[in-house]
Amino acid sequence: MQTEQQDFWPAEEDTHRQQRKPHRWRALLIPCLLTLGCSAVQAQSVQVLHWWKSLSEQQAVNLLTTKLAQDNLQWRDGLVPSGSGVGASIVLKSRILAGNAPEAAQLNGVLVSEWAELGLLLDIDNVAQTGKWEKSLFPKVWNLIQVKNHVVAAPLGIHRINTLFYNKKIFSKLDLKPPASWEEFDQVVRKLQQAGITPLAQSSEVWQVATLFETVLLSVSSPGFYHDVFVRKQPSAMMDARFAQALKRLRILKKAMPNPVADKLWMDLSRQLAEGQAAMLIMGDWAKGELNALGLPTDTGFSCVAVPGTAAYHIYDVDTLVMLARDGSKRSAQEKLAQWVVSPALQQEYNQVKGSIPVLKNPDLTKMDSCARNAWKVFSGDAAAQVPSFAHRMATDEISRDAMMNEIHRFFMDDQMSVEEAQKRMATMVRALPKNKAGNDAQDINR
Ligand code: GAL
């Protein structure tokens, strides 16, 4: 595994860090003493633990920081770089156990309800009521942030997982059309290989393999079957022919990837696509934010379509911030943060940078690029089109997610393992897993 750089410091070390940089304080103090009566020093602050490390993610964080600072709220950065938040969850857990919880944290999906039920999260009911969130948010998002009738998370944006990015220069040079079916995809792959170009960028990182697999499974089945596998975790679904088909498709896709598939960060894959080292990438649309940040405007350097067979669906991954319940002394700063992230002005700018779509039902569509408009169209249509991302914690509890992801990964890495063996392993394993509890998002979509 590639080790990710740790750039995180616990709350008490903030002071040391600032002491090591006295010029920062001078910069704040001098103008404040001369003009403002020290309002800058009195600014409220919130430490936010998150995992956003890539170029576009950092741009999104900078945007949040700047906007909040204009409202006299200081964002103290608690970055734990880790794709899809693997390391961030661990750090958050250990900080809570050590009695040193940050004031806010990026926490997504089912984890929100797991933590709320332990009494670790502050409710932000007042903010939601004042901001009329129930009316303005997508119902799916509104359900996701409530636990036992309390609002416990502030939603930032909605990512679409089933997105296929392609390098426009390569496609137009070889006169290729973005594939709408797996047959077309295979033809495109053959032509790219004949031209000596790697067709599909991919990493062997566990969550990235799972991100690809959930899309593939949906593409060869239906939202109902996807639920049987990832939400209901039915052993019989793992033995189903559609599950076998998804595994076989994963193997076929592997032939379109670099050999061997290396353990790469997702932002490195985005760069490979941008630089033409690979022609396609299947990834959540945070990769769009990254490609834009790398200087490629949407529909010029690259474009995106739904992964073959999934155009009618939106596999969603909603980013949310939770406020950690401490002694209550930070409540007003925490509420201010929650209020800000859902404000229409911030929603539009933030999601543009991040690659996602706003959590609000009525965003300004003219400000969206073609990828975002498509994602918005599908997500805001029929609720049956909204499919919870398994890899990004929208479908099942953390233990089941990790266990199932590892099995998928094992199959992906070991070309000797037969499809039947992988199916049997999955079926046996899910029998031992906990069932999803009632009341969380994973249940409300049981059909
Ligand atoms: C997802 C998260 C995105 C993005 C991605 C890559 O789980 O929702 O915002 O950060 O991981 O790390």
CSV table of C-alpha atoms and ligand atoms in Angstrom, one decimal:
chain,number,residue,atom,x,y,z
A,1,MET,CA,0.0,0.0,0.0
A,2,GLN,CA,1.1,3.5,-0.8
A,3,THR,CA,1.6,5.4,2.4
A,4,GLU,CA,-0.1,8.7,2.5
A,5,GLN,CA,1.5,11.7,4.0
A,6,GLN,CA,0.2,12.7,7.4
A,7,ASP,CA,-0.4,16.4,7.7
A,8,PHE,CA,-2.6,16.4,10.7
A,9,TRP,CA,-2.1,17.9,14.1
A,10,PRO,CA,-4.2,17.4,17.2
A,11,ALA,CA,-6.0,20.4,18.7
A,12,GLU,CA,-3.5,21.1,21.5
A,13,GLU,CA,-0.7,21.3,18.9
A,14,ASP,CA,-2.4,24.2,17.1
A,15,THR,CA,-0.9,26.5,19.7
A,16,HIS,CA,2.6,25.2,19.1
A,17,ARG,CA,2.2,25.5,15.4
A,18,GLN,CA,1.1,29.1,15.8
A,19,GLN,CA,3.9,29.8,18.2
A,20,ARG,CA,6.3,28.5,15.6
A,21,LYS,CA,4.9,31.1,13.2
A,22,PRO,CA,4.7,34.3,15.1
A,23,HIS,CA,4.4,36.4,12.0
A,24,ARG,CA,0.9,35.1,11.6
A,25,TRP,CA,-0.2,36.6,14.9
A,26,ARG,CA,1.6,39.8,14.1
A,27,ALA,CA,-0.2,40.0,10.8
A,28,LEU,CA,-3.5,39.6,12.6
A,29,LEU,CA,-2.7,41.8,15.7
A,30,ILE,CA,-1.3,44.9,14.1
A,31,PRO,CA,-4.2,45.8,11.9
A,32,CYS,CA,-6.6,44.8,14.6
A,33,LEU,CA,-5.0,47.0,17.2
A,34,LEU,CA,-4.9,49.9,14.8
A,35,THR,CA,-8.3,49.7,13.3
A,36,LEU,CA,-10.7,47.0,14.3
A,37,GLY,CA,-10.7,46.9,18.1
A,38,CYS,CA,-9.4,43.4,17.9
A,39,SER,CA,-12.4,41.7,16.3
A,40,ALA,CA,-10.0,39.5,14.3
A,41,VAL,CA,-8.6,38.0,17.6
A,42,GLN,CA,-12.1,37.5,18.9
A,43,ALA,CA,-13.1,35.5,15.8
A,44,GLN,CA,-14.7,32.2,16.6
A,45,SER,CA,-12.9,29.1,15.3
A,46,VAL,CA,-13.7,25.5,14.5
A,47,GLN,CA,-11.3,22.7,13.9
A,48,VAL,CA,-12.5,20.6,11.0
A,49,LEU,CA,-11.1,17.1,10.4
A,50,HIS,CA,-11.3,16.0,6.8
A,51,TRP,CA,-9.5,14.0,4.1
A,52,TRP,CA,-9.4,16.4,1.2
A,53,LYS,CA,-5.8,16.6,0.0
A,54,SER,CA,-6.0,16.7,-3.9
A,55,LEU,CA,-5.7,19.9,-5.9
A,56,SER,CA,-9.4,20.4,-6.3
A,57,GLU,CA,-10.2,19.3,-2.8
A,58,GLN,CA,-7.8,21.8,-1.4
A,59,GLN,CA,-9.3,24.5,-3.6
A,60,ALA,CA,-12.7,23.5,-2.1
A,61,VAL,CA,-11.3,23.8,1.4
A,62,ASN,CA,-9.7,27.1,0.6
A,63,LEU,CA,-13.0,28.4,-0.7
A,64,LEU,CA,-14.8,27.3,2.5
A,65,THR,CA,-12.0,28.8,4.7
A,66,THR,CA,-12.2,32.2,2.8
A,67,LYS,CA,-15.9,32.5,2.9
A,68,LEU,CA,-16.1,31.6,6.6
A,69,ALA,CA,-13.3,34.0,7.5
A,70,GLN,CA,-15.4,36.8,5.9
A,71,ASP,CA,-18.0,36.0,8.5
A,72,ASN,CA,-15.4,36.0,11.3
A,73,LEU,CA,-15.2,32.2,11.6
A,74,GLN,CA,-11.8,30.6,11.4
A,75,TRP,CA,-11.6,27.1,9.9
A,76,ARG,CA,-8.7,25.4,11.7
A,77,ASP,CA,-7.6,22.7,9.3
A,78,GLY,CA,-7.4,19.1,10.4
A,79,LEU,CA,-6.3,17.3,7.2
A,80,VAL,CA,-5.8,13.5,7.3
A,81,PRO,CA,-5.1,12.7,3.7
A,82,SER,CA,-6.8,9.4,2.7
A,83,GLY,CA,-8.8,8.6,-0.4
A,84,SER,CA,-12.4,8.1,0.6
A,85,GLY,CA,-11.6,8.8,4.2
A,86,VAL,CA,-10.1,5.5,5.3
A,87,GLY,CA,-7.4,7.1,7.5
A,88,ALA,CA,-9.6,10.0,8.6
A,89,SER,CA,-12.2,7.7,10.2
A,90,ILE,CA,-9.4,6.0,12.2
A,91,VAL,CA,-7.9,9.3,13.4
A,92,LEU,CA,-11.4,10.6,14.3
A,93,LYS,CA,-12.1,7.5,16.4
A,94,SER,CA,-8.8,7.6,18.3
A,95,ARG,CA,-9.2,11.3,19.0
A,96,ILE,CA,-12.7,10.8,20.4
A,97,LEU,CA,-11.4,7.9,22.5
A,98,ALA,CA,-8.6,10.1,23.8
A,99,GLY,CA,-11.1,12.8,24.7
A,100,ASN,CA,-9.7,15.2,22.1
A,101,ALA,CA,-12.4,15.3,19.5
A,102,PRO,CA,-12.2,18.0,16.8
A,103,GLU,CA,-15.2,20.3,16.7
A,104,ALA,CA,-16.3,19.3,13.3
A,105,ALA,CA,-15.5,16.4,10.9
A,106,GLN,CA,-16.3,15.1,7.5
A,107,LEU,CA,-18.3,12.0,8.1
A,108,ASN,CA,-20.4,10.4,5.4
A,109,GLY,CA,-23.5,8.1,5.1
A,110,VAL,CA,-24.2,5.3,7.4
A,111,LEU,CA,-21.3,6.3,9.7
A,112,VAL,CA,-23.3,9.5,10.6
A,113,SER,CA,-26.2,7.4,12.0
A,114,GLU,CA,-23.7,5.0,13.7
A,115,TRP,CA,-22.0,7.9,15.5
A,116,ALA,CA,-25.2,9.8,16.3
A,117,GLU,CA,-26.6,6.7,18.0
A,118,LEU,CA,-23.6,6.7,20.3
A,119,GLY,CA,-24.5,10.2,21.3
A,120,LEU,CA,-21.3,11.7,19.8
A,121,LEU,CA,-22.9,14.2,17.5
A,122,LEU,CA,-24.4,17.6,18.2
A,123,ASP,CA,-27.9,18.2,16.8
A,124,ILE,CA,-28.2,21.2,14.5
A,125,ASP,CA,-32.0,21.3,14.5
A,126,ASN,CA,-32.1,25.0,15.0
A,127,VAL,CA,-29.9,25.7,12.0
A,128,ALA,CA,-32.0,23.3,9.8
A,129,GLN,CA,-35.2,24.9,11.0
A,130,THR,CA,-34.1,28.5,10.5
A,131,GLY,CA,-32.6,27.7,7.1
A,132,LYS,CA,-35.7,25.7,6.1
A,133,TRP,CA,-33.6,22.7,5.1
A,134,GLU,CA,-36.6,20.4,4.9
A,135,LYS,CA,-38.0,22.4,2.0
A,136,SER,CA,-34.8,23.3,0.2
A,137,LEU,CA,-32.8,20.0,0.3
A,138,PHE,CA,-33.4,17.0,-1.8
A,139,PRO,CA,-35.5,14.6,0.2
A,140,LYS,CA,-32.8,11.9,-0.1
A,141,VAL,CA,-30.3,14.3,1.5
A,142,TRP,CA,-32.8,15.5,4.1
A,143,ASN,CA,-33.4,11.8,5.2
A,144,LEU,CA,-29.7,11.1,5.2
A,145,ILE,CA,-28.8,13.8,7.7
A,146,GLN,CA,-31.5,12.9,10.3
A,147,VAL,CA,-31.2,10.4,13.0
A,148,LYS,CA,-34.1,9.8,15.4
A,149,ASN,CA,-35.8,13.0,14.3
A,150,HIS,CA,-32.7,15.2,14.9
A,151,VAL,CA,-30.6,16.8,12.2
A,152,VAL,CA,-27.0,15.7,12.8
A,153,ALA,CA,-25.1,16.6,9.7
A,154,ALA,CA,-24.6,19.6,7.3
A,155,PRO,CA,-24.6,18.4,3.7
A,156,LEU,CA,-22.0,19.8,1.2
A,157,GLY,CA,-22.6,18.2,-2.1
A,158,ILE,CA,-23.6,15.1,-4.0
A,159,HIS,CA,-21.1,13.1,-6.1
A,160,ARG,CA,-22.0,10.7,-8.8
A,161,ILE,CA,-20.0,7.5,-8.8
A,162,ASN,CA,-21.0,5.9,-12.1
A,163,THR,CA,-19.0,8.4,-14.3
A,164,LEU,CA,-16.8,7.5,-17.2
A,165,PHE,CA,-14.3,10.2,-18.1
A,166,TYR,CA,-12.5,10.2,-21.4
A,167,ASN,CA,-9.6,12.2,-22.9
A,168,LYS,CA,-11.1,14.2,-25.8
A,169,LYS,CA,-7.9,14.6,-27.7
A,170,ILE,CA,-7.3,10.9,-27.9
A,171,PHE,CA,-10.9,10.1,-28.7
A,172,SER,CA,-11.0,12.6,-31.6
A,173,LYS,CA,-7.6,11.6,-32.9
A,174,LEU,CA,-8.7,8.0,-33.2
A,175,ASP,CA,-12.3,8.9,-34.2
A,176,LEU,CA,-13.8,7.2,-31.2
A,177,LYS,CA,-17.2,7.7,-29.7
A,178,PRO,CA,-17.8,7.5,-25.9
A,179,PRO,CA,-19.2,4.0,-25.4
A,180,ALA,CA,-22.8,3.5,-24.4
A,181,SER,CA,-22.7,-0.2,-24.0
A,182,TRP,CA,-20.1,-2.7,-22.8
A,183,GLU,CA,-19.8,-4.0,-26.4
A,184,GLU,CA,-19.0,-0.5,-27.6
A,185,PHE,CA,-16.6,-0.2,-24.7
A,186,ASP,CA,-14.8,-3.4,-25.8
A,187,GLN,CA,-14.5,-2.1,-29.4
A,188,VAL,CA,-13.0,1.2,-28.1
A,189,VAL,CA,-10.6,-0.7,-25.9
A,190,ARG,CA,-9.4,-2.7,-29.0
A,191,LYS,CA,-8.8,0.4,-31.0
A,192,LEU,CA,-6.9,2.1,-28.2
A,193,GLN,CA,-4.7,-0.9,-27.7
A,194,GLN,CA,-4.0,-1.1,-31.4
A,195,ALA,CA,-2.8,2.5,-31.1
A,196,GLY,CA,-0.6,1.7,-28.1
A,197,ILE,CA,-2.6,3.6,-25.6
A,198,THR,CA,-3.7,2.3,-22.2
A,199,PRO,CA,-7.5,2.3,-22.4
A,200,LEU,CA,-8.5,2.5,-18.7
A,201,ALA,CA,-6.7,4.1,-15.8
A,202,GLN,CA,-7.1,2.2,-12.5
A,203,SER,CA,-5.6,1.8,-9.1
A,204,SER,CA,-5.4,-1.4,-7.0
A,205,GLU,CA,-6.4,0.5,-3.9
A,206,VAL,CA,-9.2,-1.4,-2.1
A,207,TRP,CA,-11.8,1.4,-2.1
A,208,GLN,CA,-11.0,2.3,-5.8
A,209,VAL,CA,-11.6,-1.3,-6.9
A,210,ALA,CA,-14.9,-1.3,-4.9
A,211,THR,CA,-15.9,2.0,-6.5
A,212,LEU,CA,-15.5,0.4,-9.9
A,213,PHE,CA,-17.2,-2.8,-8.9
A,214,GLU,CA,-20.3,-1.3,-7.6
A,215,THR,CA,-20.8,0.6,-10.9
A,216,VAL,CA,-20.2,-2.6,-12.8
A,217,LEU,CA,-22.6,-4.5,-10.7
A,218,LEU,CA,-25.4,-1.9,-11.3
A,219,SER,CA,-24.6,-1.9,-15.0
A,220,VAL,CA,-25.3,-5.6,-15.5
A,221,SER,CA,-28.3,-5.7,-13.2
A,222,SER,CA,-30.7,-3.2,-11.6
A,223,PRO,CA,-31.1,-1.0,-8.6
A,224,GLY,CA,-33.2,-3.8,-6.9
A,225,PHE,CA,-30.4,-6.4,-7.4
A,226,TYR,CA,-27.8,-3.8,-6.3
A,227,HIS,CA,-29.8,-3.5,-3.0
A,228,ASP,CA,-30.0,-7.2,-2.6
A,229,VAL,CA,-26.2,-7.3,-2.8
A,230,PHE,CA,-25.0,-4.2,-1.0
A,231,VAL,CA,-27.9,-3.2,1.3
A,232,ARG,CA,-29.7,-6.4,2.2
A,233,LYS,CA,-26.5,-8.5,1.8
A,234,GLN,CA,-28.4,-11.6,0.7
A,235,PRO,CA,-26.2,-14.7,0.3
A,236,SER,CA,-28.4,-15.8,-2.5
A,237,ALA,CA,-27.7,-12.6,-4.4
A,238,MET,CA,-23.9,-13.4,-4.3
A,239,MET,CA,-24.7,-16.8,-5.9
A,240,ASP,CA,-26.9,-15.2,-8.6
A,241,ALA,CA,-25.9,-15.2,-12.3
A,242,ARG,CA,-25.9,-11.4,-12.3
A,243,PHE,CA,-23.2,-11.3,-9.6
A,244,ALA,CA,-21.1,-13.7,-11.6
A,245,GLN,CA,-21.6,-11.5,-14.7
A,246,ALA,CA,-20.3,-8.5,-12.7
A,247,LEU,CA,-17.2,-10.3,-11.6
A,248,LYS,CA,-16.6,-11.5,-15.2
A,249,ARG,CA,-16.9,-7.9,-16.4
A,250,LEU,CA,-14.5,-6.8,-13.8
A,251,ARG,CA,-11.9,-9.3,-15.1
A,252,ILE,CA,-12.5,-8.1,-18.7
A,253,LEU,CA,-12.0,-4.5,-17.6
A,254,LYS,CA,-8.7,-5.5,-16.0
A,255,LYS,CA,-7.4,-6.4,-19.4
A,256,ALA,CA,-7.9,-2.7,-20.4
A,257,MET,CA,-5.8,-1.5,-17.5
A,258,PRO,CA,-2.1,-1.2,-17.1
A,259,ASN,CA,-0.5,-4.5,-16.2
A,260,PRO,CA,0.1,-4.9,-13.3
A,261,VAL,CA,-2.4,-2.5,-11.8
A,262,ALA,CA,-0.4,-0.4,-9.4
A,263,ASP,CA,-1.5,1.1,-6.1
A,264,LYS,CA,-2.1,4.7,-7.1
A,265,LEU,CA,-3.9,7.7,-5.6
A,266,TRP,CA,-7.0,8.7,-7.4
A,267,MET,CA,-5.6,12.1,-8.2
A,268,ASP,CA,-2.6,10.5,-9.9
A,269,LEU,CA,-5.1,8.6,-12.1
A,270,SER,CA,-6.8,11.9,-13.0
A,271,ARG,CA,-3.5,13.3,-14.0
A,272,GLN,CA,-2.8,10.2,-16.2
A,273,LEU,CA,-6.0,10.9,-18.0
A,274,ALA,CA,-5.3,14.6,-18.3
A,275,GLU,CA,-1.8,13.9,-19.7
A,276,GLY,CA,-3.1,11.2,-22.2
A,277,GLN,CA,-1.3,8.3,-20.5
A,278,ALA,CA,-4.7,6.6,-20.3
A,279,ALA,CA,-7.8,7.3,-22.4
A,280,MET,CA,-10.6,6.6,-19.9
A,281,LEU,CA,-11.2,6.6,-16.2
A,282,ILE,CA,-14.2,5.3,-14.2
A,283,MET,CA,-14.4,7.3,-11.0
A,284,GLY,CA,-16.7,9.5,-8.9
A,285,ASP,CA,-17.1,13.0,-10.3
A,286,TRP,CA,-14.6,14.4,-7.8
A,287,ALA,CA,-12.2,13.5,-10.6
A,288,LYS,CA,-14.0,16.2,-12.7
A,289,GLY,CA,-13.1,18.8,-10.1
A,290,GLU,CA,-9.5,17.5,-10.3
A,291,LEU,CA,-9.3,17.6,-14.1
A,292,ASN,CA,-10.6,21.2,-14.0
A,293,ALA,CA,-8.0,22.1,-11.4
A,294,LEU,CA,-5.3,20.5,-13.6
A,295,GLY,CA,-6.3,23.0,-16.3
A,296,LEU,CA,-8.7,20.9,-18.4
A,297,PRO,CA,-12.1,22.5,-18.9
A,298,THR,CA,-15.0,20.1,-19.1
A,299,ASP,CA,-15.9,19.3,-22.7
A,300,THR,CA,-12.6,20.7,-24.0
A,301,GLY,CA,-9.8,18.5,-22.6
A,302,PHE,CA,-12.1,15.7,-21.4
A,303,SER,CA,-15.7,14.9,-21.1
A,304,CYS,CA,-17.9,12.5,-19.2
A,305,VAL,CA,-20.7,10.1,-19.8
A,306,ALA,CA,-22.5,7.6,-17.5
A,307,VAL,CA,-20.7,4.2,-17.3
A,308,PRO,CA,-22.3,1.9,-20.0
A,309,GLY,CA,-25.6,0.6,-18.8
A,310,THR,CA,-26.1,3.1,-16.0
A,311,ALA,CA,-27.3,6.3,-17.8
A,312,ALA,CA,-30.6,6.1,-16.0
A,313,TYR,CA,-29.1,5.9,-12.6
A,314,HIS,CA,-27.2,8.0,-10.2
A,315,ILE,CA,-25.0,6.2,-7.7
A,316,TYR,CA,-24.8,8.9,-5.1
A,317,ASP,CA,-22.2,9.8,-2.4
A,318,VAL,CA,-23.2,12.7,-0.2
A,319,ASP,CA,-20.4,14.6,1.6
A,320,THR,CA,-21.5,15.8,5.0
A,321,LEU,CA,-19.9,17.6,8.0
A,322,VAL,CA,-20.9,16.6,11.5
A,323,MET,CA,-20.4,18.6,14.7
A,324,LEU,CA,-18.9,16.7,17.6
A,325,ALA,CA,-20.8,17.1,20.9
A,326,ARG,CA,-18.2,18.4,23.4
A,327,ASP,CA,-18.9,20.7,26.3
A,328,GLY,CA,-21.2,23.0,24.3
A,329,SER,CA,-18.8,25.9,24.4
A,330,LYS,CA,-18.3,25.8,20.6
A,331,ARG,CA,-22.0,25.4,19.7
A,332,SER,CA,-22.4,28.8,18.2
A,333,ALA,CA,-19.3,28.4,16.0
A,334,GLN,CA,-20.4,24.9,15.0
A,335,GLU,CA,-23.9,26.2,14.1
A,336,LYS,CA,-22.4,29.0,12.0
A,337,LEU,CA,-20.4,26.5,10.1
A,338,ALA,CA,-23.4,24.3,9.4
A,339,GLN,CA,-25.4,27.3,8.3
A,340,TRP,CA,-22.7,28.4,5.9
A,341,VAL,CA,-22.2,25.1,4.1
A,342,VAL,CA,-25.8,24.9,3.1
A,343,SER,CA,-26.2,28.5,2.0
A,344,PRO,CA,-27.0,28.8,-1.8
A,345,ALA,CA,-24.1,31.1,-2.5
A,346,LEU,CA,-21.5,28.7,-1.1
A,347,GLN,CA,-23.3,25.6,-2.4
A,348,GLN,CA,-22.9,26.7,-6.0
A,349,GLU,CA,-19.3,27.8,-5.9
A,350,TYR,CA,-18.1,24.9,-3.7
A,351,ASN,CA,-19.8,22.2,-5.8
A,352,GLN,CA,-18.4,23.7,-9.0
A,353,VAL,CA,-14.9,23.3,-7.6
A,354,LYS,CA,-15.5,19.9,-6.1
A,355,GLY,CA,-17.1,18.3,-9.1
A,356,SER,CA,-20.3,17.5,-7.3
A,357,ILE,CA,-23.8,18.9,-7.5
A,358,PRO,CA,-25.5,21.1,-4.8
A,359,VAL,CA,-27.7,19.4,-2.2
A,360,LEU,CA,-30.4,22.1,-2.9
A,361,LYS,CA,-33.4,21.2,-5.0
A,362,ASN,CA,-33.3,24.4,-7.0
A,363,PRO,CA,-29.7,25.3,-7.9
A,364,ASP,CA,-28.7,27.6,-10.7
A,365,LEU,CA,-28.4,25.2,-13.6
A,366,THR,CA,-26.8,27.8,-15.9
A,367,LYS,CA,-23.7,27.7,-13.7
A,368,MET,CA,-23.2,23.9,-14.2
A,369,ASP,CA,-21.2,22.2,-16.9
A,370,SER,CA,-22.6,19.3,-19.0
A,371,CYS,CA,-21.5,16.6,-16.5
A,372,ALA,CA,-23.1,18.3,-13.5
A,373,ARG,CA,-26.3,19.1,-15.4
A,374,ASN,CA,-26.6,15.4,-16.4
A,375,ALA,CA,-25.9,14.3,-12.9
A,376,TRP,CA,-28.5,16.8,-11.6
A,377,LYS,CA,-31.1,15.7,-14.1
A,378,VAL,CA,-30.8,12.0,-13.2
A,379,PHE,CA,-30.6,12.7,-9.4
A,380,SER,CA,-33.6,15.1,-9.3
A,381,GLY,CA,-35.8,12.8,-11.4
A,382,ASP,CA,-37.3,9.6,-10.2
A,383,ALA,CA,-36.2,8.6,-6.7
A,384,ALA,CA,-35.8,5.1,-8.0
A,385,ALA,CA,-32.8,6.3,-10.0
A,386,GLN,CA,-30.9,7.2,-6.8
A,387,VAL,CA,-28.7,4.3,-5.8
A,388,PRO,CA,-26.6,4.5,-2.6
A,389,SER,CA,-22.8,4.1,-3.1
A,390,PHE,CA,-21.6,1.0,-1.3
A,391,ALA,CA,-17.9,2.0,-1.4
A,392,HIS,CA,-18.6,5.5,-0.1
A,393,ARG,CA,-20.7,4.4,2.9
A,394,MET,CA,-24.2,5.1,1.7
A,395,ALA,CA,-25.4,1.5,1.6
A,396,THR,CA,-24.3,-0.5,4.6
A,397,ASP,CA,-22.5,-0.5,8.0
A,398,GLU,CA,-18.7,0.0,8.1
A,399,ILE,CA,-17.9,-3.6,9.2
A,400,SER,CA,-19.8,-5.1,6.3
A,401,ARG,CA,-18.4,-2.6,3.9
A,402,ASP,CA,-14.8,-3.4,4.8
A,403,ALA,CA,-15.4,-7.1,4.7
A,404,MET,CA,-17.1,-7.1,1.4
A,405,MET,CA,-14.6,-4.7,-0.2
A,406,ASN,CA,-11.8,-6.9,0.8
A,407,GLU,CA,-13.4,-9.9,-0.9
A,408,ILE,CA,-13.9,-8.0,-4.1
A,409,HIS,CA,-10.3,-6.8,-3.9
A,410,ARG,CA,-9.0,-10.3,-3.4
A,411,PHE,CA,-10.8,-11.5,-6.5
A,412,PHE,CA,-9.6,-8.5,-8.5
A,413,MET,CA,-5.9,-9.1,-7.5
A,414,ASP,CA,-5.9,-12.8,-7.9
A,415,ASP,CA,-6.4,-13.8,-11.5
A,416,GLN,CA,-6.3,-17.5,-10.5
A,417,MET,CA,-9.4,-17.2,-8.3
A,418,SER,CA,-12.5,-18.5,-10.2
A,419,VAL,CA,-15.7,-16.5,-10.4
A,420,GLU,CA,-17.5,-19.4,-8.6
A,421,GLU,CA,-15.0,-19.4,-5.8
A,422,ALA,CA,-15.4,-15.6,-5.3
A,423,GLN,CA,-19.1,-16.0,-5.2
A,424,LYS,CA,-19.0,-18.7,-2.6
A,425,ARG,CA,-16.6,-16.7,-0.4
A,426,MET,CA,-18.8,-13.7,-0.6
A,427,ALA,CA,-22.0,-15.7,0.2
A,428,THR,CA,-20.3,-17.4,3.2
A,429,MET,CA,-19.0,-14.1,4.5
A,430,VAL,CA,-22.2,-12.1,4.3
A,431,ARG,CA,-24.0,-14.7,6.2
A,432,ALA,CA,-21.9,-13.7,9.2
A,433,LEU,CA,-22.4,-9.9,8.8
A,434,PRO,CA,-24.7,-7.7,10.8
A,435,LYS,CA,-28.1,-6.8,9.2
A,436,ASN,CA,-28.6,-3.0,8.6
A,437,LYS,CA,-30.5,-1.3,11.4
A,438,ALA,CA,-33.8,0.3,10.8
A,439,GLY,CA,-33.9,4.1,10.5
A,440,ASN,CA,-30.8,4.8,8.6
A,441,ASP,CA,-30.4,5.5,4.9
A,442,ALA,CA,-29.5,2.0,4.1
A,443,GLN,CA,-33.0,0.9,5.2
A,444,ASP,CA,-35.1,3.6,3.8
A,445,ILE,CA,-34.2,2.4,0.3
A,446,ASN,CA,-35.1,-1.2,1.0
A,447,ARG,CA,-37.5,-2.2,-1.8
B,1,GAL,C1,-15.3,10.3,-1.3
B,1,GAL,C2,-15.7,11.7,-1.0
B,1,GAL,C3,-15.3,12.7,-2.0
B,1,GAL,C4,-13.8,12.5,-2.3
B,1,GAL,C5,-13.4,11.1,-2.6
B,1,GAL,C6,-11.9,10.9,-2.8
B,1,GAL,O1,-15.6,9.4,-0.4
B,1,GAL,O2,-17.1,11.7,-0.8
B,1,GAL,O3,-15.5,14.0,-1.5
B,1,GAL,O4,-13.0,13.1,-1.4
B,1,GAL,O5,-13.8,10.3,-1.5
B,1,GAL,O6,-11.2,11.0,-1.6
